[in-house]
Coordinates of C-alpha atoms in Angstrom, one line a residue:
M1 CA 30.6 3.8 -2.5
T2 CA 30.2 3.2 1.3
A3 CA 29.9 -0.5 2.6
L4 CA 26.5 -2.0 2.5
P5 CA 24.8 -3.2 5.7
T6 CA 24.8 -6.8 6.1
P7 CA 21.6 -8.5 5.8
D8 CA 20.3 -10.4 8.8
Y9 CA 19.3 -13.1 6.5
A10 CA 19.5 -13.9 2.6
K11 CA 18.5 -16.7 0.3
N12 CA 18.7 -16.2 -3.5
I13 CA 18.6 -12.4 -3.3
R14 CA 21.6 -10.3 -3.0
L15 CA 21.8 -6.7 -1.7
I16 CA 23.5 -4.3 -4.4
G17 CA 22.6 -0.8 -3.1
H18 CA 21.3 1.4 -0.4
S19 CA 20.0 4.7 -0.1
D20 CA 19.4 6.8 3.1
Q21 CA 17.2 9.0 1.0
G22 CA 18.9 12.3 1.7
G23 CA 18.8 11.8 5.5
R24 CA 15.3 10.8 5.5
P25 CA 15.4 7.0 5.9
D26 CA 11.6 6.7 6.6
A27 CA 9.3 5.6 3.8
L28 CA 6.4 3.7 3.0
Q29 CA 5.2 3.4 -0.9
V30 CA 7.9 3.5 -3.6
M31 CA 7.6 4.0 -7.3
V32 CA 10.6 3.5 -9.5
H33 CA 10.0 5.5 -12.8
R34 CA 12.4 6.4 -15.8
G35 CA 15.6 5.8 -13.6
F36 CA 14.4 7.7 -10.4
A37 CA 12.7 6.4 -7.4
Y38 CA 9.8 8.1 -5.7
V39 CA 9.4 7.5 -2.1
A40 CA 6.8 8.5 0.4
H41 CA 7.8 9.5 4.0
P42 CA 5.6 8.7 6.8
W43 CA 7.4 10.5 9.5
S44 CA 9.5 13.3 7.4
Q45 CA 6.5 14.9 6.0
G46 CA 6.9 14.8 2.4
F47 CA 8.2 12.7 -0.5
S48 CA 11.5 12.3 -2.0
I49 CA 13.0 11.5 -5.6
I50 CA 16.2 9.6 -5.8
D51 CA 18.5 9.0 -9.0
V52 CA 18.8 5.2 -9.2
R53 CA 19.9 5.0 -12.8
D54 CA 22.8 3.3 -11.5
P55 CA 21.2 1.0 -8.8
K56 CA 24.5 0.0 -6.8
N57 CA 25.3 3.9 -6.4
P58 CA 22.1 6.0 -6.0
G59 CA 22.8 9.5 -6.7
E60 CA 21.1 12.9 -6.1
T61 CA 17.8 13.1 -3.6
V62 CA 15.2 15.8 -3.9
F63 CA 12.9 16.3 -1.3
V64 CA 9.3 17.8 -1.6
P65 CA 7.7 19.0 1.9
A66 CA 4.0 18.2 2.5
P67 CA 1.6 21.1 3.5
P68 CA 1.5 21.4 7.3
N69 CA -0.1 18.6 9.5
T70 CA -0.5 16.4 6.4
W71 CA 1.0 13.2 5.5
T72 CA 1.9 11.9 1.6
I73 CA 2.6 8.5 2.3
H74 CA 1.4 6.9 -1.1
L75 CA 2.1 7.9 -4.8
Q76 CA 1.8 6.8 -8.1
T77 CA 3.8 7.4 -11.2
H78 CA 3.0 7.1 -15.0
D79 CA 4.1 8.5 -18.1
D80 CA 4.5 12.4 -17.2
L81 CA 2.1 12.3 -14.0
L82 CA 2.9 11.7 -10.3
L83 CA 0.0 11.7 -8.1
V84 CA 0.6 11.8 -4.4
I85 CA -2.2 11.5 -1.7
H86 CA -2.9 14.4 0.9
A87 CA -4.4 13.3 4.2
R88 CA -4.5 14.3 7.8
D89 CA -1.3 12.9 9.6
L90 CA -3.0 10.6 11.6
F91 CA 0.2 9.0 13.3
A92 CA 0.8 12.7 14.5
D93 CA -2.6 12.9 15.9
A94 CA -2.9 12.4 19.7
A95 CA -5.7 9.8 19.2
F96 CA -3.3 7.4 17.6
A97 CA 0.0 8.6 18.9
V98 CA 0.2 6.2 22.1
D99 CA -1.6 3.0 20.9
E100 CA -1.4 1.8 17.5
K101 CA -4.4 -0.6 18.2
V102 CA -6.5 2.5 17.9
Y103 CA -5.5 3.0 14.5
Y104 CA -6.3 -0.6 13.4
T105 CA -9.3 -1.5 15.4
K106 CA -11.8 1.3 15.2
S107 CA -13.2 3.5 12.3
V108 CA -10.7 6.5 11.5
G109 CA -13.8 8.7 10.9
E110 CA -15.5 8.0 14.3
T111 CA -12.1 8.7 16.1
V112 CA -11.4 11.8 14.5
G113 CA -14.9 12.9 14.6
T114 CA -15.7 13.3 10.9
A115 CA -18.1 10.3 10.6
G116 CA -21.2 12.6 11.5
G117 CA -21.2 14.7 8.3
A118 CA -20.9 17.9 9.8
K119 CA -17.9 19.9 8.4
T120 CA -15.1 20.6 10.9
A121 CA -12.3 23.1 10.7
R122 CA -9.5 21.6 8.8
N123 CA -5.8 22.6 9.3
W124 CA -4.4 19.8 6.9
S125 CA -4.6 19.3 3.0
A126 CA -6.9 16.5 2.1
G127 CA -7.3 15.2 -1.6
M128 CA -4.7 14.2 -4.2
A129 CA -1.9 16.3 -5.8
I130 CA -1.1 16.1 -9.4
Y131 CA 2.4 16.7 -10.8
D132 CA 4.3 16.9 -14.0
I133 CA 7.1 15.0 -14.0
S134 CA 8.5 15.4 -17.4
K135 CA 11.6 16.6 -15.7
P136 CA 11.9 14.0 -13.0
T137 CA 13.8 15.9 -10.2
Q138 CA 11.6 19.0 -10.9
P139 CA 8.1 18.1 -10.2
R140 CA 5.4 20.7 -11.0
Q141 CA 2.1 20.6 -9.6
I142 CA -0.4 21.2 -12.2
G143 CA -3.7 19.9 -10.5
F144 CA -5.5 18.9 -7.3
F145 CA -8.5 16.6 -6.5
P146 CA -9.9 18.2 -3.1
V147 CA -12.0 16.0 -0.9
E148 CA -14.1 17.1 2.3
G149 CA -12.7 15.0 5.2
V150 CA -9.5 13.2 6.5
G151 CA -8.3 12.7 2.9
I152 CA -7.0 10.1 0.5
H153 CA -5.0 7.1 1.7
R154 CA -4.0 5.2 -1.5
I155 CA -4.2 5.4 -5.2
W156 CA -4.2 3.0 -8.2
Y157 CA -3.3 4.7 -11.6
V158 CA -1.5 3.0 -14.7
G159 CA -2.5 5.7 -17.2
G160 CA -5.5 6.3 -18.9
R161 CA -8.6 8.6 -17.8
Y162 CA -9.4 7.3 -14.5
A163 CA -7.5 6.9 -10.9
Y164 CA -9.0 4.7 -8.2
V165 CA -8.6 6.1 -4.5
S166 CA -9.6 5.1 -1.1
A167 CA -10.9 8.2 0.4
L168 CA -12.2 9.2 3.9
V169 CA -15.1 11.7 3.3
D170 CA -17.1 13.6 6.0
G171 CA -20.1 11.4 6.7
Y172 CA -18.6 8.1 6.3
S173 CA -17.0 6.0 9.0
D174 CA -13.8 5.2 7.1
Y175 CA -12.1 5.0 3.7
I176 CA -14.6 4.2 0.8
F177 CA -13.8 3.6 -3.0
M178 CA -13.7 6.6 -5.2
I179 CA -13.1 7.0 -9.1
V180 CA -11.4 10.2 -10.1
D181 CA -11.8 11.4 -13.7
L182 CA -8.5 12.6 -14.9
Q183 CA -9.4 13.7 -18.5
D184 CA -8.1 16.9 -17.7
P185 CA -5.3 16.5 -15.0
T186 CA -5.4 20.1 -14.0
K187 CA -9.0 19.8 -13.1
P188 CA -9.9 16.4 -11.9
V189 CA -13.4 15.5 -10.7
E190 CA -15.2 12.6 -8.9
A191 CA -16.7 10.1 -11.2
G192 CA -18.1 7.6 -9.0
R193 CA -18.0 5.9 -5.6
W194 CA -19.0 2.9 -3.7
W195 CA -18.9 1.6 0.2
I196 CA -19.7 -1.4 2.2
P197 CA -23.4 -0.8 3.3
G198 CA -23.4 0.5 6.9
M199 CA -20.4 3.0 6.2
H200 CA -22.4 5.8 5.4
L201 CA -23.4 7.1 8.7
A202 CA -24.4 10.6 7.7
G203 CA -27.1 8.9 5.3
G204 CA -28.6 7.0 8.2
E205 CA -26.6 3.6 7.7
H206 CA -25.3 1.7 10.7
A207 CA -22.4 -0.5 11.0
T208 CA -23.3 -4.2 11.8
W209 CA -19.8 -5.5 12.1
G210 CA -19.4 -4.7 15.9
E211 CA -16.7 -3.2 18.1
G212 CA -13.0 -3.8 17.5
R213 CA -13.4 -4.3 13.9
R214 CA -12.3 -1.8 11.2
Y215 CA -14.2 -1.7 7.8
A216 CA -12.1 0.7 5.7
L217 CA -10.8 0.5 2.1
H218 CA -7.1 0.1 2.1
H219 CA -6.8 0.0 -2.0
S220 CA -8.2 -1.4 -5.0
L221 CA -6.3 -2.9 -8.1
V222 CA -8.3 -2.8 -11.5
E223 CA -8.0 -5.0 -14.5
G224 CA -10.3 -4.1 -17.3
D225 CA -13.8 -3.3 -15.9
T226 CA -13.0 -5.1 -12.5
A227 CA -11.8 -3.6 -9.1
Y228 CA -10.4 -5.9 -6.8
A229 CA -10.7 -3.9 -3.4
C230 CA -9.4 -4.8 0.2
W231 CA -11.5 -3.6 3.3
R232 CA -9.1 -4.6 6.0
D233 CA -11.6 -6.2 8.6
G234 CA -14.1 -6.1 6.0
G235 CA -12.5 -8.4 3.6
L236 CA -12.6 -8.3 -0.3
T237 CA -15.0 -6.8 -2.9
I238 CA -14.9 -7.5 -6.5
L239 CA -16.8 -4.7 -8.3
D240 CA -18.0 -4.3 -11.8
I241 CA -16.7 -0.8 -12.9
A242 CA -18.0 -0.5 -16.5
D243 CA -20.1 2.3 -15.4
K244 CA -17.8 4.5 -13.8
S245 CA -20.7 6.5 -12.1
A246 CA -22.3 3.6 -10.5
P247 CA -19.8 0.6 -9.6
K248 CA -21.8 -2.6 -8.9
L249 CA -21.0 -5.3 -6.5
I250 CA -20.0 -8.7 -8.0
T251 CA -19.0 -10.4 -4.8
H252 CA -18.2 -9.9 -1.1
K253 CA -16.0 -12.1 0.5
N254 CA -14.8 -11.9 4.1
W255 CA -12.9 -14.7 5.9
S256 CA -12.8 -12.6 9.3
P257 CA -13.8 -14.1 11.6
P258 CA -12.6 -17.0 12.1
F259 CA -9.3 -15.3 10.5
G260 CA -8.0 -12.1 12.0
G261 CA -8.7 -9.5 9.2
G262 CA -6.6 -6.7 8.0
T263 CA -7.1 -7.5 4.4
H264 CA -4.7 -5.2 2.6
S265 CA -3.3 -5.8 -0.8
P266 CA -4.9 -7.6 -3.8
L267 CA -3.1 -8.6 -7.0
P268 CA -5.2 -10.2 -9.9
L269 CA -3.5 -12.7 -12.3
P270 CA -5.9 -12.5 -15.1
K271 CA -4.0 -14.8 -17.5
R272 CA -4.3 -17.5 -14.8
D273 CA -7.7 -16.6 -13.5
L274 CA -6.1 -16.4 -9.9
L275 CA -6.2 -13.5 -7.2
V276 CA -3.4 -13.0 -4.7
V277 CA -4.6 -11.2 -1.6
A278 CA -2.5 -10.3 1.5
D279 CA -3.8 -9.6 5.0
E280 CA -1.6 -7.2 6.8
A281 CA -0.2 -7.8 10.3
V282 CA -0.9 -4.7 12.2
L283 CA 0.1 -5.7 15.9
D284 CA 3.3 -6.7 17.5
H285 CA 4.3 -10.3 18.2
E286 CA 1.2 -11.6 16.2
E287 CA -1.1 -10.2 18.9
D288 CA -3.6 -9.9 16.0
G289 CA -3.2 -13.5 14.7
R290 CA -1.2 -15.3 12.2
K291 CA -1.8 -13.4 8.8
R292 CA -1.6 -15.0 5.7
T293 CA -1.3 -14.3 1.8
W294 CA -4.3 -16.3 0.1
I295 CA -4.6 -17.6 -3.3
F296 CA -7.9 -17.5 -4.8
D297 CA -9.2 -19.2 -8.0
I298 CA -11.5 -16.6 -9.7
K299 CA -12.7 -18.4 -12.9
D300 CA -16.3 -17.4 -11.6
K301 CA -15.6 -13.8 -10.2
A302 CA -18.8 -14.3 -8.4
N303 CA -17.5 -17.0 -6.4
P304 CA -14.0 -16.7 -5.5
I305 CA -12.4 -20.0 -4.1
S306 CA -9.3 -20.0 -1.8
I307 CA -7.1 -22.8 -2.9
A308 CA -3.7 -22.2 -1.0
T309 CA -1.8 -19.9 1.3
L310 CA 2.1 -18.6 0.6
P311 CA 4.3 -20.1 2.8
T312 CA 5.0 -18.4 6.3
P313 CA 8.8 -17.5 6.8
A314 CA 10.0 -19.8 9.5
E315 CA 14.1 -19.8 9.7
A316 CA 13.9 -17.4 12.6
D317 CA 11.4 -16.6 15.6
Y318 CA 9.9 -13.4 14.1
T319 CA 7.0 -13.4 16.4
A320 CA 9.5 -12.8 19.3
K321 CA 11.8 -10.6 17.2
G322 CA 9.4 -7.4 18.0
G323 CA 7.5 -5.2 15.7
H324 CA 5.2 -6.6 13.3
F325 CA 5.6 -10.1 11.7
G326 CA 3.5 -11.0 8.5
P327 CA 2.3 -9.7 5.2
H328 CA 2.2 -5.9 4.0
N329 CA 2.4 -5.1 0.3
L330 CA 2.9 -7.0 -2.9
H331 CA 4.6 -6.0 -6.1
E332 CA 1.7 -5.1 -8.4
N333 CA 2.8 -5.9 -11.8
R334 CA 2.2 -2.5 -13.0
P335 CA 2.9 -1.6 -16.8
G336 CA 6.7 -1.1 -17.4
S337 CA 7.5 -2.8 -14.3
F338 CA 8.5 -6.6 -13.8
V339 CA 5.5 -8.5 -14.7
S340 CA 5.0 -12.0 -13.9
D341 CA 2.2 -14.5 -13.2
T342 CA 4.2 -16.7 -11.5
L343 CA 6.6 -14.7 -9.3
I344 CA 5.2 -13.1 -6.4
F345 CA 7.3 -10.4 -4.6
A346 CA 6.2 -9.1 -1.1
T347 CA 7.1 -7.6 2.1
Y348 CA 7.2 -9.2 5.4
Q349 CA 7.7 -6.4 7.7
N350 CA 10.4 -7.7 10.4
A351 CA 11.2 -10.9 8.1
G352 CA 12.1 -8.5 5.1
V353 CA 11.4 -9.4 1.5
R354 CA 10.2 -12.5 0.1
V355 CA 9.8 -14.1 -3.2
F356 CA 7.1 -17.0 -4.1
D357 CA 6.9 -19.3 -7.1
I358 CA 3.3 -20.0 -7.8
S359 CA 3.7 -22.1 -10.8
N360 CA 1.8 -24.6 -9.0
P361 CA -0.9 -22.4 -7.3
F362 CA -1.9 -25.3 -5.1
E363 CA 1.8 -25.7 -3.8
P364 CA 3.6 -22.1 -3.7
K365 CA 6.9 -22.4 -2.9
E366 CA 9.4 -19.7 -1.3
T367 CA 12.3 -19.1 -3.6
G368 CA 13.9 -16.0 -2.2
A369 CA 14.3 -13.9 0.9
L370 CA 16.6 -11.1 2.2
V371 CA 16.1 -9.6 5.9
P372 CA 17.8 -6.4 5.8
A373 CA 19.8 -5.1 8.9
A374 CA 18.1 -3.0 11.5
P375 CA 18.0 0.8 11.2
E376 CA 20.8 2.6 12.4
R377 CA 18.4 5.1 14.1
M378 CA 14.7 5.4 14.7
V379 CA 12.6 8.0 12.6
D380 CA 9.3 6.9 13.7
K381 CA 7.9 9.4 15.9
R382 CA 5.7 7.1 17.9
G383 CA 7.0 6.0 21.2
N384 CA 8.4 2.7 22.3
R385 CA 8.7 1.4 18.8
P386 CA 11.4 -1.5 18.4
R387 CA 14.7 -1.0 16.5
V388 CA 13.8 -3.8 13.8
I389 CA 13.6 -3.8 10.3
Q390 CA 9.8 -3.2 9.0
S391 CA 9.8 -3.5 5.4
A392 CA 7.1 -1.8 4.1
D393 CA 6.7 -1.6 0.1
L394 CA 8.6 -2.9 -2.7
F395 CA 9.0 -2.3 -6.5
V396 CA 10.6 -4.6 -9.0
D397 CA 11.5 -3.0 -12.2
A398 CA 11.6 -4.3 -15.8
N399 CA 15.3 -5.5 -15.0
G400 CA 14.3 -7.4 -12.1
I401 CA 15.7 -5.1 -9.3
I402 CA 14.0 -5.1 -6.2
Y403 CA 13.6 -1.6 -4.4
S404 CA 11.9 -1.9 -0.8
T405 CA 11.4 0.7 1.7
D406 CA 11.3 0.6 5.5
Y407 CA 9.9 2.7 8.2
N408 CA 13.4 3.7 9.3
A409 CA 16.0 2.0 7.5
G410 CA 16.2 3.6 4.1
L411 CA 16.0 2.2 0.6
A412 CA 17.3 -1.4 -0.1
I413 CA 18.1 -2.1 -3.5
M414 CA 18.4 -6.0 -4.2
E415 CA 18.9 -8.4 -7.0
Y416 CA 16.8 -11.8 -7.3
E417 CA 18.9 -14.7 -7.9
G418 CA 16.5 -17.4 -7.9

């Protein structure tokens, strides 16, 4: 075993393993399933499967390439199925390659010219690929859900008949909520869709939220017949999805303005009638303002009340460090993983991985942190990006082992000691 990179900072979390992911150290979403980590690459154009049955000594890595001009940056695992998004590789697109503000502050459908509804020539794959992973290192594609447009951004699937995706379809300004019927996973079909009024430009709607704001579904988490959906600058919606063909709005809440938008990651805690929502930091040096993770009381789903925010890391000047500082993703309490309604695990980009105790939801406390070392080399193909950690996603397995990805620094494997 090679020496582990020394973290920049650690409190109650210990680094126990590391993988360069077969020489492709860039990753966004990670799932750990039956002893294998499935990581989705933003720059290496594909996804990898890593043997982590011994988390201190990660083993063989299998790489599955993406189709040309396509990114596969998010994925989901459950039982024998792996679902992988297909979308236009936007970070390779000239419209987004120079200034990341363009991606985060303008509707993607308008930027790339798909919002008008006219079908355009497409040299990328758009939709969701479905794999049989009964043999974990030999994924076999068995189905594909196509969409006409840019593609799918993220998926929520924890088994059963339905998957819930964010999809950018021709005629819409940006990603909308869509339900996919997987009764036959070899032939998936759309079951229903919902969007914020003003997004269906080809249908005659018009945006009311003004320039410099991006209304787009990042993703939703579903509990029972309720979907909790985050819409970047469009805030939060809670949807009744009992009728999959016709989702209904329960409430739409947006705190931008006065806060800076970027609403990104929901985590319902139904046993406690709580909802955790993270706003993503999307620009360097907090140029988009200080982003926070909110705790809502949702005893009345039609009237969620913000009761606290999680503490902001303060042991170093992360604003000046470079790159993005602030919330990104949350561990999502998936079935079969570590599930808690009092411990919140989060990535904080250049401030690494954080753990918060919300036993008292009015006074949340940080109880653990680990900031991985800077990447040895940059894989990010965008120019002028700083060589700093940008912890992107994390997954906590049933044994409490934390797996965290980075845009450039490989898979960090950690143990929480709080």
